Tab-separated table of C-alpha atoms and ligand atoms in Angstrom:
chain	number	residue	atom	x	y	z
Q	10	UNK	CA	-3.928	22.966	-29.022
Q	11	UNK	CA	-2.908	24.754	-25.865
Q	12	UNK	CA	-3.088	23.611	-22.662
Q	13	UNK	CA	-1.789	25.272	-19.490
Q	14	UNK	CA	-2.493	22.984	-16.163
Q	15	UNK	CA	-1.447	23.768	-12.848
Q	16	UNK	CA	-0.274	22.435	-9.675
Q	17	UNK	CA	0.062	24.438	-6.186
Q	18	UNK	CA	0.414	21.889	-3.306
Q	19	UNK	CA	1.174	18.410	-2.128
Q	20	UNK	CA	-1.536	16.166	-3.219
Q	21	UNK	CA	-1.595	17.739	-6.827
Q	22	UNK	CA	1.829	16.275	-7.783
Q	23	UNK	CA	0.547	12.836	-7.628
Q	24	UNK	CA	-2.220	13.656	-10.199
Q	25	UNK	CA	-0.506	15.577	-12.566
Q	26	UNK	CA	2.475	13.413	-13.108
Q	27	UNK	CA	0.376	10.742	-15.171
Q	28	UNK	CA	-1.685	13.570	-17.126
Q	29	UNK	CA	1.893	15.297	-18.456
Q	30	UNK	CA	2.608	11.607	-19.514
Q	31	UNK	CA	-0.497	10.812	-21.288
Q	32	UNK	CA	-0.084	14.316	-23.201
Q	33	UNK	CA	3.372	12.794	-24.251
Q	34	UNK	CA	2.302	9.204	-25.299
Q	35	UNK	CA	-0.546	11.221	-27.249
Q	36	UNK	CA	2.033	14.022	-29.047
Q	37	UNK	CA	4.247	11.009	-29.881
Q	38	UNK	CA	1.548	9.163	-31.900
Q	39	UNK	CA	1.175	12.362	-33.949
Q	40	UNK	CA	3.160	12.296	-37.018
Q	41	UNK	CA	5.556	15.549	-36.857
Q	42	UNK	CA	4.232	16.806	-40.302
Q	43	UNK	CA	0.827	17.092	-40.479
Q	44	UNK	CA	-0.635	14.448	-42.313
Q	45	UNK	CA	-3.834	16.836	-44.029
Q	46	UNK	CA	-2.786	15.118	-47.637
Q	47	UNK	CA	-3.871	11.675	-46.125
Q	48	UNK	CA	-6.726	12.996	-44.488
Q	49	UNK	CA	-7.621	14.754	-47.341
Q	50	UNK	CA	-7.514	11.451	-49.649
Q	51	UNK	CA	-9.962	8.875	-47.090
Q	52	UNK	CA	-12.127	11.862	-46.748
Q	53	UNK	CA	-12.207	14.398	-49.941
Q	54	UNK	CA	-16.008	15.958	-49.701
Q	55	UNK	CA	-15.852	16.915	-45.875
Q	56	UNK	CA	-12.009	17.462	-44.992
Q	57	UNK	CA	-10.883	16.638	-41.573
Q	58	UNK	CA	-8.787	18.853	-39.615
Q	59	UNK	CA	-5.146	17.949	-39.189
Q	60	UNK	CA	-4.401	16.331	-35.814
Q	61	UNK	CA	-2.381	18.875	-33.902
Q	62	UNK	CA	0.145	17.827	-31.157
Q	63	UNK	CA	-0.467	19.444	-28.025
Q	64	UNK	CA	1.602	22.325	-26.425
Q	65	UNK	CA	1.569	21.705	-22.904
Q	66	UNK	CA	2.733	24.579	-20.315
Q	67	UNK	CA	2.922	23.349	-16.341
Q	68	UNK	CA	2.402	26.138	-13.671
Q	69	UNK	CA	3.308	25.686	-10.374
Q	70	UNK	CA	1.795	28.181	-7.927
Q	71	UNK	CA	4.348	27.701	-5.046
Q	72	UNK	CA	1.586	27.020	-2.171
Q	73	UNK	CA	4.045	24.594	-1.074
Q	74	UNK	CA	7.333	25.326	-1.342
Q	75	UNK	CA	9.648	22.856	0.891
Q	76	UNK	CA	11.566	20.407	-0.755
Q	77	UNK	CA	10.142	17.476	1.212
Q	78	UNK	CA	5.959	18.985	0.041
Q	79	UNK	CA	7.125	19.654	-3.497
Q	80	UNK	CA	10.541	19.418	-4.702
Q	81	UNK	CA	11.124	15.447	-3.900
Q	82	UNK	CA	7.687	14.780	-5.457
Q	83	UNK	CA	8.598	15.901	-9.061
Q	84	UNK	CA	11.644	14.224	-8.871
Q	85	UNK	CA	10.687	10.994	-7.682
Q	86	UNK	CA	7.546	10.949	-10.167
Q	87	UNK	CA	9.398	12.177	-13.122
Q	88	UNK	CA	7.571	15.904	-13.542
Q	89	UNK	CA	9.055	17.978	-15.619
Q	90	UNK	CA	10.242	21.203	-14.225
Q	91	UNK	CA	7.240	23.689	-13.732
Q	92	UNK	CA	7.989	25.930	-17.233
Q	93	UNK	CA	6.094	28.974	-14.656
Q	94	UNK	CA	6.289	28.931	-10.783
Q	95	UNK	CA	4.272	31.788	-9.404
Q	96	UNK	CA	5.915	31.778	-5.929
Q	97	UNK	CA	3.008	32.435	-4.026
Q	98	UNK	CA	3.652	30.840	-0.751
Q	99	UNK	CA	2.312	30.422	2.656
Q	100	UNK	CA	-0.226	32.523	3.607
Q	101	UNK	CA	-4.175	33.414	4.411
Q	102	UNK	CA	-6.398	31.665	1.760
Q	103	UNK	CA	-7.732	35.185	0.728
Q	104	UNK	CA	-3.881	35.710	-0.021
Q	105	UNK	CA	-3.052	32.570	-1.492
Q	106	UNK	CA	-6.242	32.744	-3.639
Q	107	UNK	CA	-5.534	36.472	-4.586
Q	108	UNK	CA	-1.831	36.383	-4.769
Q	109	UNK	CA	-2.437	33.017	-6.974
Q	110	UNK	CA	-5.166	35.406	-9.797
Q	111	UNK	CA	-2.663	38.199	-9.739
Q	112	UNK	CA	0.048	36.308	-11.022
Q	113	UNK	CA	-1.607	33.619	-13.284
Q	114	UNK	CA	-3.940	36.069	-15.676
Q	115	UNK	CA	-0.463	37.426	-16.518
Q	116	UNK	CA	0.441	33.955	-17.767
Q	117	UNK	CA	-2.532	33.604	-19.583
Q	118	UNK	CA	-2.377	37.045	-21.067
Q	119	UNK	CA	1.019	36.027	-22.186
Q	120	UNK	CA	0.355	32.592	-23.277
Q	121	UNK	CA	-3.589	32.545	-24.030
Q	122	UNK	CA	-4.272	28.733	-23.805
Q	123	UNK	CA	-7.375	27.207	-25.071
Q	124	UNK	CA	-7.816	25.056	-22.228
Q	125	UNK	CA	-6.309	25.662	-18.185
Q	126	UNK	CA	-6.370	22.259	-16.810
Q	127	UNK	CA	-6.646	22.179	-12.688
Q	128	UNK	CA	-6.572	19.160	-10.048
Q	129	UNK	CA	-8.311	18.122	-6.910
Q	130	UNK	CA	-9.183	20.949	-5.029
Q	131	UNK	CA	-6.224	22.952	-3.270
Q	132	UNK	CA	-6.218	26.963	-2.910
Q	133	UNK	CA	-4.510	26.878	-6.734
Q	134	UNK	CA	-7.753	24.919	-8.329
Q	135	UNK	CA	-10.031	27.639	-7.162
Q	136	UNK	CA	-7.628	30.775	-8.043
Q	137	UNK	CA	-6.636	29.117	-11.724
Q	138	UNK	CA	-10.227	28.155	-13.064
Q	139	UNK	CA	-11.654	31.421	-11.581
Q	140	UNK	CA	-8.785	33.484	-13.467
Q	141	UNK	CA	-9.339	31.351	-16.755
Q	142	UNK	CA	-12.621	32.091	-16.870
Q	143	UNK	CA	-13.004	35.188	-16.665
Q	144	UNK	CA	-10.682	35.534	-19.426
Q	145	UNK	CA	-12.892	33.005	-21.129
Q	146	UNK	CA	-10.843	30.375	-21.601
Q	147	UNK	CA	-11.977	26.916	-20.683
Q	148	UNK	CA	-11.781	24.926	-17.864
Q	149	UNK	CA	-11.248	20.963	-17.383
Q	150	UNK	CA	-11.188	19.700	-13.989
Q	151	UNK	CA	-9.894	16.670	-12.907
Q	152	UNK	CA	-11.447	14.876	-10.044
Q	153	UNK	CA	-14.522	16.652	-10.318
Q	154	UNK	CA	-17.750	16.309	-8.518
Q	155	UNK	CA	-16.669	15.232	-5.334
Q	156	UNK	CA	-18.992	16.330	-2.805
Q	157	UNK	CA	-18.580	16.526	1.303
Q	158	UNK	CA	-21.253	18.500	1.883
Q	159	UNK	CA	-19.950	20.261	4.694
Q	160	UNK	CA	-18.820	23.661	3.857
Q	161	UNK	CA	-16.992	24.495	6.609
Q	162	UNK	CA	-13.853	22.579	4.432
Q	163	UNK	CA	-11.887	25.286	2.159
Q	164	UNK	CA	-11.594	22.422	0.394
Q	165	UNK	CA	-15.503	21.694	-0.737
Q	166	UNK	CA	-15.542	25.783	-1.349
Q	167	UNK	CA	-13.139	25.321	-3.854
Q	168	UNK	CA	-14.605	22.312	-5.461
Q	169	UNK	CA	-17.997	23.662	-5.774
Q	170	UNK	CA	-16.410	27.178	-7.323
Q	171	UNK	CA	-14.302	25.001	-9.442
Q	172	UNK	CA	-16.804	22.474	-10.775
Q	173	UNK	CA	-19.387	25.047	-11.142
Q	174	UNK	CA	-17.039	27.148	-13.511
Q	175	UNK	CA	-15.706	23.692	-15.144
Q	176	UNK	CA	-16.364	23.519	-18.921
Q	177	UNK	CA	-15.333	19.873	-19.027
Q	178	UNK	CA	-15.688	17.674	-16.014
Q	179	UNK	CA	-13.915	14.500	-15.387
Q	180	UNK	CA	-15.435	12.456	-12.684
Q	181	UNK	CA	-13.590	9.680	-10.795
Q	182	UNK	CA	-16.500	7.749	-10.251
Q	183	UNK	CA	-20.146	7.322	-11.000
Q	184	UNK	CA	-21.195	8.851	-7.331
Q	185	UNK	CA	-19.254	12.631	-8.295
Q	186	UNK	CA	-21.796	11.918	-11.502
Q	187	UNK	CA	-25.167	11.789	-9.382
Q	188	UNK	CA	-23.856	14.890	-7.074
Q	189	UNK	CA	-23.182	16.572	-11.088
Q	190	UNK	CA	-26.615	16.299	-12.378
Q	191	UNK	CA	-28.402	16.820	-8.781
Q	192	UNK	CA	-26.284	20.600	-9.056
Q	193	UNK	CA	-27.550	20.667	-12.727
Q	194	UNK	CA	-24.481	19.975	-14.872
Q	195	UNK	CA	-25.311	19.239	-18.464
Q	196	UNK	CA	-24.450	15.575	-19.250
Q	197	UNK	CA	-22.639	16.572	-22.525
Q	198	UNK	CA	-19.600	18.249	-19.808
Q	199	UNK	CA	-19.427	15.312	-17.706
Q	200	UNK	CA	-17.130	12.502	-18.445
Q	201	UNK	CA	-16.459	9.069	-16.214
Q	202	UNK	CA	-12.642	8.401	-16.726
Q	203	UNK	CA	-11.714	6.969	-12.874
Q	204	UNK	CA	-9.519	7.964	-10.312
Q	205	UNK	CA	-6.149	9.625	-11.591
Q	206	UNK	CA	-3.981	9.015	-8.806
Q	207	UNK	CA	-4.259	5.135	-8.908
Q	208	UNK	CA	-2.342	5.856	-12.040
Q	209	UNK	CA	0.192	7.202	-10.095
Q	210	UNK	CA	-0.158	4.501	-7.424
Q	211	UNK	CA	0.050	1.679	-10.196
Q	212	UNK	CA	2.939	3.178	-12.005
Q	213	UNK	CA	4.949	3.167	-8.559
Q	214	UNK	CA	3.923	-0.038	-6.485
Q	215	UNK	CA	6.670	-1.885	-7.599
Q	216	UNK	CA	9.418	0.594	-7.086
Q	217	UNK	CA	7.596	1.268	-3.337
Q	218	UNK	CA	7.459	-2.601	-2.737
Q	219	UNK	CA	11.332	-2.699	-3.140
Q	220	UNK	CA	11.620	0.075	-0.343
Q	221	UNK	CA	12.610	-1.577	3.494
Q	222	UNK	CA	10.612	-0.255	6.248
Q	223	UNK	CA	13.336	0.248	8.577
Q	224	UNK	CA	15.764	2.535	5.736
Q	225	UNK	CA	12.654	4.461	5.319
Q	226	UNK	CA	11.952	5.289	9.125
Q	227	UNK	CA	15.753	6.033	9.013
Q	228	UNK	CA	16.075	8.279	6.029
Q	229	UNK	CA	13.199	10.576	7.279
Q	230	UNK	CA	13.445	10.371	10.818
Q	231	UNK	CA	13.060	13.890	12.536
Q	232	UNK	CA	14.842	12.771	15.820
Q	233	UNK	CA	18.301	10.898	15.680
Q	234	UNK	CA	17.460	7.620	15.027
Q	235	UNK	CA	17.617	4.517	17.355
Q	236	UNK	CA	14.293	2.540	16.688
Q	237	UNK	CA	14.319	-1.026	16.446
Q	238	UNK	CA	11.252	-2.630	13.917
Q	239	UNK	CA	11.658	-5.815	13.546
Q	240	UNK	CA	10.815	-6.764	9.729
Q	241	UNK	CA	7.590	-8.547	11.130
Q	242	UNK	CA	6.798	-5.878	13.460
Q	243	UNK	CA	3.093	-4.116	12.885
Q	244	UNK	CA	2.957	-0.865	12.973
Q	245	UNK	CA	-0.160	2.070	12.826
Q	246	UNK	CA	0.332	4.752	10.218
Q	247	UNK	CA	-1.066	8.610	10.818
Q	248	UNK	CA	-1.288	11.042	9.166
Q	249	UNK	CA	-3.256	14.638	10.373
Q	250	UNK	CA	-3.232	18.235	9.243
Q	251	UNK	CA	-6.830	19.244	8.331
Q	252	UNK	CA	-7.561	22.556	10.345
Q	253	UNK	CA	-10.761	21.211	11.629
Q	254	UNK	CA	-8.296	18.422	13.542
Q	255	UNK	CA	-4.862	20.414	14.622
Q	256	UNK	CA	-6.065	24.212	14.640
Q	257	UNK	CA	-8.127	23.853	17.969
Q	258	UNK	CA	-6.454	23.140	20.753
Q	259	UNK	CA	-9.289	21.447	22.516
Q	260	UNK	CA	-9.671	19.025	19.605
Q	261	UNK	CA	-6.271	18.513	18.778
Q	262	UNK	CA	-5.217	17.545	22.799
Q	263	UNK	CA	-7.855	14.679	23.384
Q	264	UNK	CA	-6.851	13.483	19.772
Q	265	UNK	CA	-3.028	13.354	20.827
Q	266	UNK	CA	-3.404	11.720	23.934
Q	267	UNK	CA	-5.408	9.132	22.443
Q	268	UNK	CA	-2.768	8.357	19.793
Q	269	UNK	CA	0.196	8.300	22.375
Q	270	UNK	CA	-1.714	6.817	25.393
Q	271	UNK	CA	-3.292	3.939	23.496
Q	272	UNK	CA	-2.220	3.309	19.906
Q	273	UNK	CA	1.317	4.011	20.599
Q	274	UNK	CA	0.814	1.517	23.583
Q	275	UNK	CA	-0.159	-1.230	21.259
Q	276	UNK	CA	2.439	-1.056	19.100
Q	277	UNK	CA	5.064	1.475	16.830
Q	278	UNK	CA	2.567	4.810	15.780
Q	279	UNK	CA	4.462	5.764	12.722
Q	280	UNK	CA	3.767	10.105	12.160
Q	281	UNK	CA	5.318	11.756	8.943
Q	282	UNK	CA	4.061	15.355	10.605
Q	283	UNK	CA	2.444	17.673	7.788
Q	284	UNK	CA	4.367	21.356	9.268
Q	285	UNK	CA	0.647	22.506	9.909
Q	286	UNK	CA	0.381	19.588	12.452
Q	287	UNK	CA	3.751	20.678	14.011
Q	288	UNK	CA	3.340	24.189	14.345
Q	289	UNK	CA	-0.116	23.614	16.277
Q	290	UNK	CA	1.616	20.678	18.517
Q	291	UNK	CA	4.094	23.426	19.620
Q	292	UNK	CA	1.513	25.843	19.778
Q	293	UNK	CA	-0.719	24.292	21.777
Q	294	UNK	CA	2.786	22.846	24.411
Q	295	UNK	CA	1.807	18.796	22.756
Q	296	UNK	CA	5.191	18.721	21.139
Q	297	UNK	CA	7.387	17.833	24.199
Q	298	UNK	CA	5.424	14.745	25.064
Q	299	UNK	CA	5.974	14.150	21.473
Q	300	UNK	CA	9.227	14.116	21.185
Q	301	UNK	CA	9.526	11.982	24.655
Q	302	UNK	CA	7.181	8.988	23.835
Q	303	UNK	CA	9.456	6.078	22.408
Q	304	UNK	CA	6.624	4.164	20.322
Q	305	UNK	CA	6.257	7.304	18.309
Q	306	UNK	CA	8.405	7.389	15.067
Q	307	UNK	CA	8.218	11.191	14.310
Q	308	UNK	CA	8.966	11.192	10.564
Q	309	UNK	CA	8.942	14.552	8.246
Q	310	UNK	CA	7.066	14.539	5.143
Q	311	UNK	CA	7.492	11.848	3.407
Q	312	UNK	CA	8.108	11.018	-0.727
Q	313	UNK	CA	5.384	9.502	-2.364
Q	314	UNK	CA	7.644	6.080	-2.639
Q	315	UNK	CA	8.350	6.011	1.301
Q	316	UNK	CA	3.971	6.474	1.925
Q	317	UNK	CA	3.471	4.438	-0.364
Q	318	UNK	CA	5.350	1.714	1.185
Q	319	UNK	CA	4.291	2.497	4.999
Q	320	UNK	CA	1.019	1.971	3.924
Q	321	UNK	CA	1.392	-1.275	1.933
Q	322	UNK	CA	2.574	-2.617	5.450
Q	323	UNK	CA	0.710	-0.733	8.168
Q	324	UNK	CA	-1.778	-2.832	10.380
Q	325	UNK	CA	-3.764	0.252	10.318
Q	326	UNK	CA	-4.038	3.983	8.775
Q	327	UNK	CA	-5.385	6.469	10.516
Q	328	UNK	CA	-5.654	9.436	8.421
Q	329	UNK	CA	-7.541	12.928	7.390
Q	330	UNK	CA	-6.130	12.960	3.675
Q	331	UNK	CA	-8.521	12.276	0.768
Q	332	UNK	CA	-5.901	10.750	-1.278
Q	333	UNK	CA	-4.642	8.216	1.084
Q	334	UNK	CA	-8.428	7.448	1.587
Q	335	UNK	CA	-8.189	5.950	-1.716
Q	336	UNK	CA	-4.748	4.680	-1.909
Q	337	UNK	CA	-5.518	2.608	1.359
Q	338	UNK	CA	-9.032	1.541	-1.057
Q	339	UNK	CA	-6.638	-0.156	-3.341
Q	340	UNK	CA	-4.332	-1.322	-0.879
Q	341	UNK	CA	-6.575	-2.714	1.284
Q	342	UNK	CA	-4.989	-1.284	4.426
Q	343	UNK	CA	-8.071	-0.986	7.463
Q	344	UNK	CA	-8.338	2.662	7.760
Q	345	UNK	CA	-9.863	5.069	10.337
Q	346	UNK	CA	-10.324	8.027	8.447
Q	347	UNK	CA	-10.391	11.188	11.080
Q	348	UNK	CA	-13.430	13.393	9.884
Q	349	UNK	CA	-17.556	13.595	10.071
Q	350	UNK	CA	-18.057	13.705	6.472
Q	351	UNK	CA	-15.716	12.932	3.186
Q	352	UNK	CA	-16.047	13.633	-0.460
Q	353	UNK	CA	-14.939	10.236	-1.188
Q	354	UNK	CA	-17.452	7.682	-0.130
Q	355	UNK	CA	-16.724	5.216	-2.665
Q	356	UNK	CA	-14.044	4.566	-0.250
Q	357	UNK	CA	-15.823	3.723	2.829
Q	358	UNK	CA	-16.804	-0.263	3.976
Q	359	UNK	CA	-20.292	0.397	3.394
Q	360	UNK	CA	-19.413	0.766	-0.626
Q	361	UNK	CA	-16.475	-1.614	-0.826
Q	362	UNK	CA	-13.530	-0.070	0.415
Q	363	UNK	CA	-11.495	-0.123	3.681
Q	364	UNK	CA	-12.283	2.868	5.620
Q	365	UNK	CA	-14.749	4.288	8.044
Q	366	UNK	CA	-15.391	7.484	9.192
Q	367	UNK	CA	-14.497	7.825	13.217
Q	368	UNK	CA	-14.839	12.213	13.473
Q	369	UNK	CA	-12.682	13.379	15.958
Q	370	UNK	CA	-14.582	12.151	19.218
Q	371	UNK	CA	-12.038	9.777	21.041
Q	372	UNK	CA	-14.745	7.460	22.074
Q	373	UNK	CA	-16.159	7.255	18.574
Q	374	UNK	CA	-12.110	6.607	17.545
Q	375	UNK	CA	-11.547	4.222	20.523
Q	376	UNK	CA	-14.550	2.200	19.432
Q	377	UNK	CA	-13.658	1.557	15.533
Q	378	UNK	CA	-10.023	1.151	16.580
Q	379	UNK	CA	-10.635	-1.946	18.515
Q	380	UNK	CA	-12.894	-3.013	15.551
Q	381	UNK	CA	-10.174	-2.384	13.016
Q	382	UNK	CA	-7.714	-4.434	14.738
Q	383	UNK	CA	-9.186	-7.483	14.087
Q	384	UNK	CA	-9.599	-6.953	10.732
Q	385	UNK	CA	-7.194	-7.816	7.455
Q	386	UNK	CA	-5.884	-6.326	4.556
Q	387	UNK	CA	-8.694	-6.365	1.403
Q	388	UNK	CA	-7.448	-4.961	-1.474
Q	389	UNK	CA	-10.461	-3.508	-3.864
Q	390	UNK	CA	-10.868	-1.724	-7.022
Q	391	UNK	CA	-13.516	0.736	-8.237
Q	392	UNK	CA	-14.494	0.595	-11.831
Q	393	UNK	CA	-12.176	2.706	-13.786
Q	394	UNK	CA	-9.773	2.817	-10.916
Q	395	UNK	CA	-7.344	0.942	-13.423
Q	396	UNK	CA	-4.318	2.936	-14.027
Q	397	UNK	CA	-5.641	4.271	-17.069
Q	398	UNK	CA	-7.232	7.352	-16.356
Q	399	UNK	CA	-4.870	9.914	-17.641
Q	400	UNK	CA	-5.340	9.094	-21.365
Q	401	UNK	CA	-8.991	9.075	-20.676
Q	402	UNK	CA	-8.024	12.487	-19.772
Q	403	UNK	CA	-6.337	13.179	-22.477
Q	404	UNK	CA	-8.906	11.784	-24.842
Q	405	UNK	CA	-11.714	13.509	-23.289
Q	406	UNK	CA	-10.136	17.264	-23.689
Q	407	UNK	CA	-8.735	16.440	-27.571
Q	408	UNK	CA	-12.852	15.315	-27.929
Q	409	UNK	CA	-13.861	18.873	-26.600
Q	410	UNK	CA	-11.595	20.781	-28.674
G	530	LIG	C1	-3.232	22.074	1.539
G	530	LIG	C2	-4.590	21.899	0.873
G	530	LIG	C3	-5.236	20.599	1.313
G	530	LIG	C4	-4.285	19.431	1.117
G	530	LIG	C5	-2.954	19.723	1.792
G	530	LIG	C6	-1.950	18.606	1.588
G	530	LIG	C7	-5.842	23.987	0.422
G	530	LIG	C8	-7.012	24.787	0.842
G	530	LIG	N1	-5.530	22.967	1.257
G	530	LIG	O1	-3.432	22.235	2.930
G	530	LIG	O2	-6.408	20.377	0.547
G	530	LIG	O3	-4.852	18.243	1.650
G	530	LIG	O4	-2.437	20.939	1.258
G	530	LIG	O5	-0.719	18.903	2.121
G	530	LIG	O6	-5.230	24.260	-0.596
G	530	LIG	N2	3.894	24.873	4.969
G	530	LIG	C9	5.248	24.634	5.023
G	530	LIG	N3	5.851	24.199	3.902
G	530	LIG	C10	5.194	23.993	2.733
G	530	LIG	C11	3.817	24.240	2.702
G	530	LIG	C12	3.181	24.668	3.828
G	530	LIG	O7	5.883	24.818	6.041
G	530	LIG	O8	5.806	23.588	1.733
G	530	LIG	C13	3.217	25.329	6.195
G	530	LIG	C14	2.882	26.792	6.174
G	530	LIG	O9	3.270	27.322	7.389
G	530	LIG	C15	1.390	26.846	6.044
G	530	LIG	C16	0.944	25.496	6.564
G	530	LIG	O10	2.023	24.595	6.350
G	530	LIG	O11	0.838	27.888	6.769
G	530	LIG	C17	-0.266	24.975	5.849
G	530	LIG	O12	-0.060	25.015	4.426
G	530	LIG	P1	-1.231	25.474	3.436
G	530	LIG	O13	-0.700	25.601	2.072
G	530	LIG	O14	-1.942	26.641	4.033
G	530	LIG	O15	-2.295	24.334	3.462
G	530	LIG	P2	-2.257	22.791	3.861
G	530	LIG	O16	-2.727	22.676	5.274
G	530	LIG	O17	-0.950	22.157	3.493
């Protein structure tokens, strides 16, 4: 069996790393020769077909393309080298998306898979599973059947294209099901293996807990370093990059000044800046107060060691990324998560986990902040959230074949 799967930006890396693994622990149990004689014998009337290793082909479509959003990630997580990098770039998502078709049906013409494998739900999930099938060849999607609801996202565009294509759909948990069979999914595509990037997450905790604080505020600084944390110090954790929070200037100011004026006030407001966030802090004139308020630690993008760490410390996360959603969900870390809506709600206090949704209304923020800061770290763990994911993966695709 073929399989081609394919990674395009940041929060991919994470959740391919333990699927290219799993497709490795499965090849090696698979005896070189194939064993048909022995098949044959335990089963003479109806022969069983010989159990095939699997030829696996990584494409990278080169959304992002800095070594701190790609490079660092496939080196600390032990990826391969992409065999394919399409080289696509920055650019519109009409471009991305079409630049992204153009170049993979050549790779499939070339290489004809029988399955494309895509992730999450980045500009390179929609282009691939749109290009694989309409050269009918079949789609698994990973992470499938999250649902925000609110399609002003380019993200929920591309999971609803994506899922609805999907010839094999593995859910992380049981709510992606319900949203599944409420769109009319057949049951026999839908498979429960968990959440894929706690794989990821438990695979690298202990390496992260190693980590200091302090080197990693050094190593990644963005202005010369001369901040003092004391090793009991608490500190707030941000992240931000979402268009709906940094591309309007009138959203994006009110935001900022909350985050300098009063969490920064309380104590060290620790930033690794996504270059979407910077480019509309300069746009908008916000950088300069930036770069002049002390209890900001202005980081660049981080490896997925360094987050991990800052988070397993932080008093508090405030964040718009799905995936640290559910990394603070296992961590336990009190998070204010900076949107309406989110396609993860298994990860909210109501259902267990540690974050709640605060928009991006400063009052609504201010509010929950004060809340938050009274509250402690409390670690929890959806079902199937057990590190184990990718060879359900891996079993679920071989079961499709
Ligand atoms: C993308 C994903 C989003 C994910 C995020 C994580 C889509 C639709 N969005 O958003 O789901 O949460 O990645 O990072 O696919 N840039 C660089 N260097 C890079 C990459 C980007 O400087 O390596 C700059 C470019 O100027 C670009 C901007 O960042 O215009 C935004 O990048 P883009 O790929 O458009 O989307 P993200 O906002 O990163």
């Amino acid at each position: 069996m073929k399989i081609i799967s394919v990674v395009g930006a940041r929060p991919n890396f994470m959740k391919i790393a333990p699927f290219i693994k799993a497709i490795e622990e499965y090849n090696a149990q698979i005896p070189s020769v194939s064993p048909v004689s022995s098949v044959l014998s335990v089963s003479p009337v109806s022969p069983v077909p010989p159990v095939q290793k699997i030829k696996h082909i990584l494409v990278h479509t080169g959304q992002h393309y800095d070594d701190r959003m790609s490079k660092t990630f496939f080196e600390s997580l032990n990826i391969p080298e992409a065999d394919i990098n399409l080289g696509v770039g920055s650019g519109t998502h009409a471009e991305q998306v079409g630049n992204t078709m153009m170049a993979f049906e050549k790779v499939l013409e070339q290489e004809k898979p029988d399955w494309v494998v895509v992730v999450g739900d980045v500009n390179a999930t929609l282009a691939c599973s749109v290009t694989a099938k309409k050269l009918n060849i079949k789609v698994c999607h990973i992470e499938a059947g999250l649902r925000s609801g609110d399609m002003t996202m380019p993200e929920e565009i591309n999971r609803l294209v994506t899922d609805r294509l999907s010839d094999l759909l593995l859910i992380p948990d049981r709510l992606s099901g319900e949203n599944l069979r409420k769109e009319g999914v057949p049951e026999n595509k839908i498979a429960f293996v968990g959440n894929i990037m706690i794989d990821t997450l438990e695979a690298n905790r202990h390496k992260a807990a190693k980590l200091s604080v302090k080197n990693i505020l050094r190593r990644n600084s963005l202005l010369p370093f001369n901040f003092k944390l004391s090793p009991l110090q608490r500190f707030a954790l941000l992240t931000m990059h979402r268009p709906s929070n940094v591309d309007k200037k009138e959203v994006l100011t009110p935001l900022f000044n909350f985050l300098i004026d009063e969490v920064a006030k309380d104590m060290p407001l620790i930033w690794p800046i996504h270059p979407r966030a910077q480019k509309m802090l300069q746009t908008f004139g916000l950088w300069g107060k930036a770069l002049q308020t002390e209890n900001l630690i202005l980081l660049n993008p981080v490896g997925y060691h360094d987050m991990l760490r800052l988070n397993m410390d932080a008093k508090l996360l405030l964040t718009d990324s799905g995936g640290l959603q559910e990394e603070s969900c296992v961590l336990g870390t009190p998070c204010l998560t900076l949107r309406w809506n989110t396609e993860r709600p298994i990860t909210l206090r109501e259902n267990g986990g540690a974050s709640v949704l605060v928009g991006n209304n400063v009052e609504r923020i201010r509010k929950e902040y004060q809340a938050t800061l009274r509250l402690t770290r409390k670690p929890q763990r959806p079902e199937l959230w057990d590190g184990k994911t990718a060879e359900r993966c891996v079993e679920a695709i071989v079961d499709n074949e």
